[in-house]
Amino acid sequence: MLRAGLIASVLAAGLGLAAPALAQNTVYIPAILELSGPGAVSGTNFRDGMLLAIEEINAKGGILGKKIDTPILDTQSDAGISRAQIQKVIDNKPYVIIGPVYSGSVLVDMALAAQNEIPEIVGGEAAAITQKGNKYVFRTSFGQQFSMPKIANYIRDGVKAKTVSLLWVNNDFGKGGRDTFKKEMEKRNIKIVADISSESGQTDFSADVVKIKAANADAIFVYLNEEESARFLREAKKQGIKAPLIGETTLLGQKVIDLAQGAAEGVKGHVGLTVDAPVPAVKAFAERFKKKFNYVCDHNGIKGYTAVYFIKYVTEKMGKFDSKLFAQTLHGLTITPKEEPGVLMEATFDQNGDIDRESFLGQVVNGKQKIVEVLPKLGNSK
Amino acid sequence: MASFFQLLVSGLATGAIYALIAVGFTLVWQTSQTINFAQGEFVMLPAFFILAAMNAGAPFWLACLIGIVLSVVILGLLFKFIIVDPMLKYGVLPLVISTIALSLFLKEGAKDFYSSQAQPFPSLVPATDFHVFGIVVSLQSLVVLAAATATVVALHVLLTKTRLGRSMQATAQNPTLARILGIDVNRMVLYTFLINGALVAIASILISPIYLAKFTNGETLGIAAFLAAIIGGFNQVRGAILGGVILGVLDNLSAAYISAQYRGAFPLIILIVVILFRPQGLLGRIEERTV
């Protein structure tokens, strides 16, 4: 049923029919996501979380009496295709755009959305996204400038490392993470003894692992996308890497754990969003997601789910559909689960569109992510 | 130095898999002048046959057998009868375009009928290491290297030590003369397609635990096989083997010692050098054709 609806939506979007045909009783909120290519894991999780939220909201009458109409367009994990898809949906005058997840695509798209004064709720984490003065872009998870200080503190205080090897993916997400991580390491006098880039979609990590082993660092920080993370972990296990493997959210994701087939055991790190969070609302969401889609969602599923509820809450607060006012309202807004249970955890948006929430330290134990510590919102910890 | 040997073993293992794929590529070319641009997708697909068989309850070894049989039938037999035979009479170019279309069909088909996401694929052996004089060598790499080498050796024995193999070689070298000598040329051509079907299935079983099973895997593998065949010599099986091994080792060593960012460029540089100075490939023979 869901798949049939999805295909119908995609076809409708392809024919350019969605908005005009359904405009009277629906609100047009298209999604641009990575449904194939290297970002398929992220995009699919994001999509399914989003679809679950839409189904729940539409079942209760929609937003201000209008059902949500969300055609989903595939970026194929390519920034150029993503931009073409954004242009296509902008022609149909969307209320808000959801996605993409890949930072490279977000960076290409967001200026176009801003020119048309359309808010964009994105899954990208590259620091640069919210540092360009764009008033229409909003995150669903931490930017790297929020997550990297937390991981750096953990490497210094938890792992007590003096040297670290860094493996990162050579795309906008990876480069942003690498630059921010290096700054945080310098601030803490931790030396980066190996700085290794890998390609998006890379399949063979044997050379990278050999270089990491040769560097003999106290800890290894891995900042790759999902499938590459799993391939790296398998190769690291094959070559007998002993130093602690530290990651940021992705490396500890359930999809990576499943793909790595035992090689993720013992991996530690910071997790911005996780279905294993000791938060009852998140656990209840994870159960509903698993029941509907028959797999355990990762952090991207939570991003997609909460993105739709952010839109619902802000719109109902405004009492009307006004894209420009939406962007103005969301800046500086704090949304609590008491006000809108669908946001799952309290979230605060700053003036740049960055989001602040509680986050977690985790470890992979027996093929599952285990949360060992809850970290407060950055706003509360200052 | 220990790192160098580890990289060498790992590169040889990957190169041996490239060699398997490239050998099938050259065999099909030699006997039927078919440049199969779907060869990469041919390696991608058997992994999904095997995963589908495992999902249906088959143990891994049985699923592998099923995968090989399906590969031989679909990627060998049906490929020849449905695509190659009807198109070959129109020349090489329409056939090349047909195989490009087939590669897109197989790729999108695997995505739609199985999944767009990478799937874990079982290894033949568990992840165990050997420590020899400070060098850590994984059992998985050794098994991949051994399995690929054994397959290539078996193929070499078949081609050079058996009547069937010599008939296939005769067909490849001069089909008209082979026909005069009483060799059933059509059957020999069919055999090469079936062998290619088996080779890509074996390559798929060896590479998928490293790459993970994914519909896009054929893009990398197809290019690697094509480059290996050209570098080694398109008209020689041993050339394809050498080309595959060179590519695998070069990829690992260049990523480690020169530049990880430009690792994809080094095989192309080798290709250009070979074309400039030895256009028939490192072990290929010069062919003259009348036009």
XYZ file of C-alpha atoms in Angstrom:
673
model
C 0.000 0.000 0.000
C 2.728 2.375 1.067
C 4.932 1.395 -1.852
C 2.028 1.838 -4.281
C 1.397 5.291 -2.869
C 5.055 6.128 -3.111
C 5.292 5.025 -6.733
C 2.155 6.992 -7.546
C 3.646 10.057 -5.900
C 6.918 9.718 -7.754
C 5.098 9.239 -11.059
C 2.883 12.196 -10.356
C 5.916 14.309 -9.552
C 7.610 13.168 -12.727
C 4.627 14.260 -14.768
C 4.480 17.566 -12.942
C 0.911 16.875 -11.895
C 1.155 16.712 -8.126
C 0.614 20.267 -7.014
C -1.988 21.568 -9.468
C -4.150 18.447 -9.325
C -4.241 18.160 -5.557
C -3.805 21.757 -4.480
C -7.269 22.335 -3.017
C -7.231 19.750 -0.240
C -3.547 19.197 0.277
C -0.408 21.039 1.191
C 2.464 20.395 -1.210
C 5.632 19.470 0.708
C 7.930 17.625 -1.730
C 10.953 15.623 -0.606
C 14.270 15.408 -2.470
C 16.150 12.382 -1.171
C 18.978 9.946 -1.889
C 17.038 6.819 -2.855
C 19.852 5.280 -4.905
C 23.622 5.643 -5.168
C 25.978 5.768 -2.182
C 23.453 7.704 -0.074
C 20.627 5.191 -0.500
C 20.821 3.947 3.093
C 20.526 7.468 4.495
C 17.861 8.562 2.034
C 15.729 5.453 2.444
C 15.744 5.720 6.239
C 14.923 9.433 6.035
C 12.104 8.723 3.580
C 10.525 5.993 5.665
C 10.627 8.087 8.846
C 9.024 10.914 6.921
C 6.329 8.641 5.432
C 5.451 7.318 8.875
C 4.960 10.862 10.188
C 2.891 11.848 7.149
C 0.677 8.814 7.546
C 0.102 9.597 11.221
C -0.639 13.270 10.588
C -2.887 12.623 7.590
C -4.821 9.990 9.558
C -5.649 12.724 12.084
C -6.816 15.180 9.456
C -3.528 16.666 8.238
C -2.142 20.116 8.997
C -4.812 22.815 9.451
C -7.256 20.477 7.729
C -5.052 19.840 4.688
C -3.526 16.455 3.968
C 0.209 16.406 3.313
C 1.098 15.666 -0.316
C 4.734 14.586 -0.530
C 6.074 13.357 -3.866
C 9.548 11.923 -3.389
C 12.235 12.590 -5.984
C 15.503 10.681 -6.125
C 18.773 12.629 -6.235
C 20.696 9.418 -7.038
C 23.138 10.831 -4.439
C 24.246 13.344 -7.054
C 24.305 17.076 -6.339
C 23.560 18.010 -9.959
C 20.474 15.800 -10.139
C 19.426 17.099 -6.744
C 19.480 20.670 -8.047
C 17.412 19.703 -11.084
C 14.853 18.032 -8.808
C 14.693 21.101 -6.564
C 14.062 23.279 -9.614
C 11.301 20.926 -10.710
C 9.446 21.090 -7.391
C 9.946 24.838 -6.973
C 8.055 25.331 -10.232
C 5.050 23.804 -8.423
C 5.315 26.312 -5.560
C 5.922 24.081 -2.526
C 5.146 25.196 1.024
C 8.312 23.640 2.470
C 10.882 21.275 0.905
C 12.208 18.282 2.831
C 15.746 16.999 2.148
C 18.236 16.242 0.774
C 20.409 14.325 3.251
C 23.775 14.625 1.498
C 25.531 17.859 2.449
C 26.911 18.338 -1.063
C 23.381 18.330 -2.466
C 22.104 20.641 0.280
C 24.873 23.146 -0.434
C 23.927 23.199 -4.109
C 20.159 23.344 -3.521
C 19.709 25.703 -0.622
C 20.442 28.934 -2.467
C 17.764 28.086 -5.040
C 15.189 27.406 -2.325
C 16.170 30.623 -0.534
C 15.839 32.685 -3.720
C 12.256 31.471 -3.942
C 11.718 32.012 -0.197
C 10.943 28.339 0.374
C 12.132 26.825 3.685
C 14.184 23.655 3.336
C 14.390 21.125 6.193
C 17.553 19.140 5.448
C 19.427 16.111 6.713
C 22.902 17.450 5.878
C 25.459 17.847 8.648
C 28.299 19.784 6.967
C 29.203 22.832 9.029
C 29.108 25.122 5.961
C 25.344 24.666 5.453
C 24.375 27.043 8.230
C 27.375 29.365 7.893
C 26.322 31.077 4.673
C 23.647 33.370 6.089
C 20.826 31.422 4.420
C 17.581 32.216 6.280
C 15.593 29.352 4.770
C 17.661 26.284 5.627
C 17.051 24.252 8.809
C 18.759 21.125 10.058
C 17.219 17.993 11.523
C 20.423 16.924 13.279
C 23.581 18.471 14.665
C 25.899 20.341 12.349
C 29.534 19.367 12.615
C 30.345 22.502 14.612
C 28.022 21.104 17.328
C 28.959 17.405 17.153
C 32.747 17.602 16.743
C 33.449 19.377 20.064
C 31.532 16.584 21.790
C 33.493 13.845 20.020
C 36.759 15.703 20.667
C 35.999 15.875 24.387
C 35.273 12.167 24.362
C 38.579 11.350 22.632
C 40.472 13.490 25.170
C 38.583 12.545 28.363
C 37.042 9.155 27.602
C 39.671 7.501 25.382
C 42.541 9.646 26.791
C 44.219 9.640 23.383
C 47.270 11.801 22.656
C 47.425 10.874 18.978
C 44.675 10.070 16.523
C 44.375 8.796 12.944
C 41.633 10.354 10.852
C 39.856 8.644 7.953
C 37.283 10.755 6.129
C 35.210 10.629 2.962
C 36.158 13.100 0.273
C 32.798 14.840 -0.193
C 31.265 17.961 1.360
C 30.119 16.040 4.435
C 33.537 14.477 4.957
C 35.590 17.577 4.220
C 33.462 19.688 6.576
C 33.818 17.067 9.296
C 37.548 16.718 8.779
C 38.203 20.470 8.939
C 36.088 20.910 12.075
C 37.599 17.817 13.719
C 41.154 19.026 13.053
C 40.417 22.381 14.693
C 38.948 20.664 17.750
C 41.952 18.344 18.013
C 44.370 21.288 17.837
C 42.472 23.043 20.627
C 42.991 19.972 22.826
C 46.635 19.363 21.841
C 45.841 15.983 20.332
C 48.072 15.217 17.369
C 46.634 13.874 14.114
C 49.281 11.412 12.924
C 47.453 10.189 9.815
C 44.972 12.235 7.769
C 43.552 9.909 5.121
C 40.840 10.734 2.612
C 38.776 8.106 0.841
C 36.369 8.351 -2.059
C 32.587 8.297 -1.825
C 31.456 4.801 -2.822
C 34.964 3.387 -2.285
C 34.920 -0.389 -2.138
C 38.451 -1.421 -1.178
C 39.913 -0.046 2.069
C 42.958 -2.285 2.344
C 45.444 0.503 1.521
C 43.745 2.916 3.926
C 43.837 0.378 6.759
C 47.515 -0.389 6.140
C 48.309 3.339 6.379
C 46.272 3.665 9.569
C 48.040 0.688 11.113
C 51.415 2.148 10.209
C 50.524 5.452 11.949
C 49.990 3.545 15.236
C 47.760 6.179 16.827
C 46.056 5.921 20.236
C 42.655 6.141 18.545
C 41.177 6.116 15.046
C 38.399 8.533 14.125
C 36.306 7.320 11.179
C 34.066 9.773 9.343
C 32.537 7.997 6.345
C 29.067 7.347 4.951
C 27.214 4.160 5.880
C 28.327 1.598 3.300
C 31.916 2.807 3.274
C 31.931 2.640 7.088
C 30.904 -1.016 6.932
C 33.520 -1.857 4.282
C 36.197 -0.100 6.322
C 35.212 -1.924 9.521
C 35.387 -5.289 7.765
C 38.806 -4.510 6.377
C 39.991 -3.167 9.765
C 38.925 -6.404 11.413
C 40.538 -8.433 8.639
C 43.852 -6.651 9.189
C 43.623 -6.850 12.963
C 43.388 -3.149 13.929
C 43.632 -2.921 17.719
C 43.324 0.828 18.456
C 39.858 2.075 19.510
C 37.644 2.945 16.547
C 35.704 6.137 17.227
C 32.864 7.463 15.127
C 30.208 10.140 14.954
C 26.636 8.749 14.695
C 27.040 6.929 11.348
C 29.725 4.486 12.463
C 27.473 3.285 15.282
C 24.304 3.121 13.162
C 22.381 -0.157 13.022
C 22.691 -0.424 9.246
C 26.475 -0.159 9.509
C 26.489 -2.713 12.334
C 24.416 -5.121 10.206
C 26.529 -4.638 7.058
C 29.795 -4.986 8.976
C 28.705 -8.428 10.210
C 30.464 -8.428 13.555
C 33.291 -6.079 12.585
C 31.591 -3.127 14.324
C 31.848 -4.764 17.746
C 33.446 -2.395 20.261
C 33.144 0.726 18.105
C 32.539 3.811 20.273
C 31.496 7.366 19.681
C 29.093 10.246 19.836
C 25.553 9.764 18.607
C 23.385 12.760 17.828
C 20.215 10.784 17.250
C 19.532 7.108 17.849
C 16.598 4.783 18.287
C 18.480 3.294 21.246
C 18.275 6.588 23.134
C 16.870 6.183 26.665
C 13.882 8.327 25.686
C 10.449 6.614 25.786
C 9.062 8.616 22.845
C 12.038 7.637 20.668
C 11.692 3.976 21.607
C 7.958 4.048 20.818
C 8.730 5.638 17.434
C 11.357 2.959 16.745
C 8.796 0.218 17.428
C 6.220 1.793 15.104
C 8.894 2.185 12.422
C 10.051 -1.425 12.721
C 6.476 -2.699 12.632
C 5.739 -0.741 9.471
C 8.960 -1.150 7.482
C 10.362 -4.340 8.975
C 13.824 -2.995 9.730
C 15.500 -1.014 12.494
C 15.815 2.599 11.444
C 18.944 4.658 11.932
C 19.286 8.320 12.874
C 18.118 9.373 9.432
C 14.730 7.799 10.104
C 14.372 10.071 13.153
C 15.454 13.052 11.079
C 12.757 12.369 8.467
C 10.083 11.735 11.082
C 10.776 14.840 13.151
C 11.160 17.041 10.055
C 7.470 16.548 9.245
C 6.414 17.232 12.830
C 8.500 20.422 12.931
C 6.533 21.598 9.888
C 3.229 20.627 11.505
C 3.997 22.378 14.786
C 5.244 25.618 13.239
C 2.337 25.796 10.776
C -0.274 25.234 13.475
C 1.458 27.819 15.630
C 1.218 30.328 12.753
C -2.342 29.266 11.900
C -1.720 29.544 8.142
C 0.462 28.314 5.292
C 3.034 31.046 4.716
C 6.508 29.896 3.636
C 8.294 33.146 4.477
C 6.661 33.441 7.889
C 7.484 29.764 8.523
C 11.204 30.487 8.223
C 10.943 33.540 10.468
C 8.964 31.619 13.092
C 11.280 28.625 13.254
C 14.378 30.733 13.964
C 14.971 30.816 17.707
C 12.057 28.466 18.413
C 12.141 25.686 21.025
C 9.721 22.815 20.490
C 9.093 20.419 23.354
C 7.499 16.959 23.181
C 4.809 18.290 25.507
C 3.765 20.819 22.851
C 4.233 18.415 19.922
C 4.870 14.752 20.810
C 6.043 14.029 17.235
C 9.302 15.936 17.748
C 10.280 13.135 20.184
C 12.945 15.211 22.004
C 13.108 18.884 22.887
C 14.727 20.811 20.038
C 15.861 24.406 19.729
C 16.616 26.134 16.404
C 19.057 29.041 16.462
C 19.183 32.016 14.115
C 21.318 30.095 11.597
C 18.960 27.119 11.334
C 21.139 24.875 13.493
C 19.386 22.517 15.875
C 20.297 21.804 19.483
C 19.181 18.692 21.356
C 20.427 16.244 23.925
C 22.871 13.731 22.466
C 24.563 10.504 23.519
C 27.764 8.552 23.883
C 27.437 5.007 22.621
C 29.225 1.737 22.019
C 28.476 -1.308 19.857
C 27.896 -4.320 22.109
C 26.657 -7.705 20.863
C 25.637 -6.296 17.486
C 23.599 -3.471 19.006
C 24.239 0.133 19.833
C 24.326 0.689 23.585
C 24.003 4.207 24.996
C 26.383 4.737 27.904
C 25.888 8.456 28.607
C 23.400 11.217 27.849
C 24.948 14.600 27.008
C 22.907 17.777 27.658
C 21.872 20.318 25.024
C 24.747 22.630 24.239
C 22.575 25.582 25.271
C 22.112 24.037 28.718
C 25.750 23.095 29.135
C 27.108 26.584 28.484
C 58.348 -3.162 4.433
C 55.714 -5.182 6.287
C 53.092 -2.754 5.037
C 54.334 -3.235 1.485
C 53.878 -7.012 1.647
C 50.449 -6.660 3.212
C 49.430 -4.325 0.420
C 50.936 -6.683 -2.122
C 48.946 -9.685 -0.860
C 45.761 -7.651 -0.674
C 46.389 -6.246 -4.161
C 47.107 -9.685 -5.574
C 43.832 -10.965 -4.137
C 41.857 -8.120 -5.699
C 43.871 -8.403 -8.901
C 43.149 -12.118 -9.148
C 39.432 -11.354 -9.075
C 39.867 -8.678 -11.756
C 41.778 -11.290 -13.757
C 38.886 -13.753 -13.546
C 36.499 -11.144 -14.894
C 38.925 -10.004 -17.589
C 39.568 -13.591 -18.734
C 35.848 -14.105 -19.346
C 35.795 -10.790 -21.154
C 38.597 -11.781 -23.534
C 37.288 -15.328 -24.080
C 33.940 -14.028 -25.276
C 35.675 -11.425 -27.434
C 38.018 -13.932 -29.035
C 35.360 -16.444 -30.012
C 32.490 -14.163 -30.952
C 33.887 -10.600 -31.252
C 31.512 -9.602 -28.481
C 32.748 -6.686 -26.382
C 30.545 -7.189 -23.360
C 30.075 -3.882 -21.586
C 27.687 -5.625 -19.197
C 30.546 -7.777 -17.831
C 30.644 -5.760 -14.571
C 26.909 -6.233 -14.069
C 27.417 -9.941 -14.837
C 29.617 -10.034 -11.709
C 27.159 -7.973 -9.660
C 24.122 -10.163 -10.421
C 25.152 -13.640 -9.136
C 25.564 -12.189 -5.618
C 21.848 -11.396 -5.672
C 21.016 -14.864 -7.008
C 22.901 -16.273 -4.032
C 21.300 -13.926 -1.498
C 17.850 -14.727 -2.914
C 18.573 -18.460 -2.593
C 19.731 -17.939 1.009
C 16.584 -15.946 1.776
C 14.624 -18.912 0.448
C 16.356 -21.088 3.044
C 19.320 -22.544 1.181
C 22.621 -22.865 3.081
C 25.485 -20.723 1.745
C 27.256 -23.539 -0.145
C 24.035 -24.607 -1.868
C 23.143 -20.986 -2.609
C 26.566 -20.571 -4.261
C 25.935 -23.607 -6.444
C 22.507 -22.279 -7.375
C 24.080 -18.890 -8.128
C 26.680 -20.444 -10.419
C 24.085 -22.542 -12.262
C 21.739 -19.573 -12.705
C 24.646 -17.457 -13.853
C 25.719 -20.038 -16.440
C 22.160 -20.347 -17.743
C 21.109 -16.687 -17.679
C 24.399 -14.837 -18.212
C 25.863 -17.510 -20.482
C 23.183 -19.381 -22.408
C 20.380 -16.790 -22.542
C 22.791 -13.918 -23.113
C 24.135 -15.665 -26.190
C 20.788 -16.703 -27.625
C 18.749 -13.599 -26.837
C 21.296 -10.788 -27.275
C 24.450 -11.910 -29.060
C 23.159 -14.224 -31.803
C 20.458 -11.882 -33.165
C 22.715 -8.787 -32.988
C 26.085 -10.174 -34.122
C 25.188 -10.241 -37.798
C 24.759 -6.449 -37.723
C 28.374 -5.944 -36.630
C 30.297 -5.136 -33.469
C 28.881 -1.656 -32.795
C 25.166 -2.603 -32.483
C 26.212 -5.475 -30.255
C 28.278 -3.166 -28.039
C 25.283 -0.834 -27.708
C 23.100 -3.829 -26.863
C 25.430 -4.872 -24.057
C 25.458 -1.301 -22.721
C 21.642 -1.398 -22.694
C 21.782 -4.792 -20.989
C 24.103 -3.434 -18.301
C 21.621 -0.659 -17.498
C 18.746 -3.142 -17.448
C 20.562 -5.513 -15.088
C 21.639 -2.690 -12.785
C 18.205 -1.120 -12.503
C 16.589 -4.560 -12.328
C 18.721 -5.562 -9.343
C 17.830 -2.267 -7.673
C 14.085 -2.605 -8.257
C 13.687 -6.311 -7.603
C 16.096 -6.645 -4.684
C 17.249 -3.410 -3.072
C 19.001 -0.125 -3.737
C 20.934 -0.621 -0.508
C 24.113 -2.610 -0.063
C 23.583 -6.068 1.398
C 25.976 -8.009 3.618
C 27.420 -11.035 1.835
C 28.955 -14.012 3.662
C 32.688 -14.682 3.444
C 33.973 -18.077 2.397
C 36.113 -18.186 5.543
C 36.078 -16.331 8.881
C 38.237 -13.214 9.440
C 41.445 -14.762 10.782
C 44.960 -13.342 10.524
C 48.358 -14.966 10.035
C 51.420 -13.261 11.486
C 54.583 -14.059 9.533
C 57.778 -12.043 10.240
C 55.736 -9.026 11.314
C 53.460 -9.229 8.308
C 49.759 -9.673 8.987
C 48.045 -11.586 6.207
C 44.337 -12.288 6.396
C 42.999 -15.747 5.682
C 40.266 -14.162 3.569
C 42.828 -12.584 1.225
C 44.700 -15.873 0.917
C 41.519 -17.826 0.169
C 40.426 -15.275 -2.441
C 43.873 -15.444 -4.030
C 43.912 -19.243 -3.932
C 40.375 -19.634 -5.284
C 40.939 -17.187 -8.137
C 44.314 -18.746 -8.990
C 42.851 -22.268 -8.930
C 40.060 -21.181 -11.262
C 42.494 -19.570 -13.703
C 44.798 -22.628 -13.597
C 41.835 -24.960 -14.205
C 40.784 -22.831 -17.137
C 44.335 -22.830 -18.494
C 44.472 -26.637 -18.245
C 41.118 -26.890 -19.996
C 42.240 -24.624 -22.819
C 45.699 -26.113 -23.373
C 45.581 -29.741 -22.246
C 42.231 -30.970 -23.489
C 40.846 -31.568 -26.961
C 37.862 -29.395 -26.113
C 40.109 -26.524 -25.058
C 42.253 -26.761 -28.152
C 39.100 -26.734 -30.267
C 37.980 -23.593 -28.474
C 41.364 -21.985 -29.085
C 41.232 -22.955 -32.743
C 37.783 -21.383 -32.982
C 39.121 -18.219 -31.400
C 42.128 -17.995 -33.699
C 40.509 -18.882 -37.029
C 36.855 -19.964 -37.084
C 36.826 -20.697 -40.821
C 39.792 -23.041 -40.623
C 38.386 -24.608 -37.449
C 35.162 -25.356 -39.285
C 37.110 -26.979 -42.155
C 38.891 -29.140 -39.575
C 35.512 -30.426 -38.392
C 35.177 -28.407 -35.214
C 31.632 -27.471 -34.247
C 32.367 -23.755 -34.054
C 28.920 -22.739 -32.798
C 29.189 -25.166 -29.923
C 32.679 -23.915 -29.022
C 31.404 -20.341 -28.983
C 28.536 -21.411 -26.744
C 31.014 -23.058 -24.349
C 32.952 -19.828 -23.956
C 29.759 -18.026 -22.975
C 28.968 -20.729 -20.427
C 32.515 -20.534 -19.048
C 32.151 -16.780 -18.768
C 28.909 -17.316 -16.841
C 30.743 -19.534 -14.360
C 33.744 -17.180 -14.078
C 31.633 -14.124 -13.250
C 29.719 -16.125 -10.633
C 32.970 -17.213 -8.955
C 34.253 -13.638 -9.103
C 30.997 -12.475 -7.532
C 31.335 -14.933 -4.644
C 34.899 -13.754 -4.013
C 34.405 -9.984 -4.362
C 30.989 -9.463 -2.738
C 32.155 -9.981 0.885
C 34.594 -7.091 0.296
C 32.413 -4.787 -1.822
C 29.072 -5.805 -0.194
C 26.363 -6.853 -2.652
C 25.098 -3.735 -4.366
C 23.497 -2.978 -7.707
C 26.206 -0.436 -8.591
C 29.143 -2.835 -8.102
C 29.311 -3.581 -11.813
C 30.384 -0.024 -12.654
C 33.778 -0.399 -10.987
C 34.283 -4.043 -11.904
C 33.323 -3.650 -15.549
C 35.805 -0.828 -16.040
C 38.517 -2.781 -14.182
C 37.987 -5.829 -16.404
C 37.992 -3.745 -19.568
C 41.193 -1.936 -18.571
C 42.842 -5.197 -17.512
C 42.017 -6.790 -20.859
C 43.415 -3.873 -22.844
C 46.556 -3.531 -20.711
C 47.292 -7.244 -20.808
C 46.234 -7.875 -24.387
C 42.670 -8.277 -25.584
C 43.383 -11.374 -27.620
C 45.284 -13.399 -25.015
C 43.897 -15.069 -21.880
C 47.268 -14.793 -20.153
C 47.292 -11.094 -21.031
C 43.981 -10.592 -19.231
C 45.390 -12.379 -16.172
C 48.473 -10.163 -16.137
C 46.374 -7.025 -16.673
C 44.069 -7.919 -13.796
C 46.919 -8.552 -11.392
C 48.700 -5.330 -12.398
C 45.544 -3.325 -11.812
C 44.851 -4.856 -8.391
C 48.390 -4.366 -7.102
C 48.779 -0.914 -8.645
C 45.516 0.280 -7.109
C 46.618 -0.681 -3.593
C 50.206 0.508 -3.844
C 49.357 3.833 -5.494
C 46.645 4.551 -2.892
C 49.097 3.860 -0.074
C 52.319 5.410 -1.391
C 51.351 8.063 -3.921
C 47.857 9.475 -3.516
C 44.570 8.021 -2.340
C 42.670 10.807 -4.112
C 44.166 9.985 -7.512
C 44.144 6.189 -7.178
C 41.567 5.947 -9.962
C 43.855 7.787 -12.374
C 46.829 5.435 -12.215
C 45.280 2.534 -14.157
C 44.306 5.020 -16.855
C 47.874 6.340 -17.027
C 49.117 2.766 -17.470
C 46.482 2.256 -20.154
C 47.652 5.328 -22.069
C 51.297 4.263 -21.830
C 50.444 0.756 -23.074
C 48.385 2.090 -25.979
C 51.179 4.477 -26.963
C 54.058 2.026 -26.779
C 52.493 -1.428 -27.087
C 49.008 -1.098 -28.544
C 48.451 -4.858 -28.728
C 48.783 -5.042 -24.922
C 51.618 -6.368 -22.762
C 51.113 -9.991 -23.823
C 48.819 -9.505 -26.801
C 49.658 -10.392 -30.380
C 49.375 -8.078 -33.354
C 46.388 -8.888 -35.531
C 46.057 -7.865 -39.143
C 42.677 -7.586 -40.743
C 41.572 -6.819 -44.270
C 38.958 -4.142 -44.675
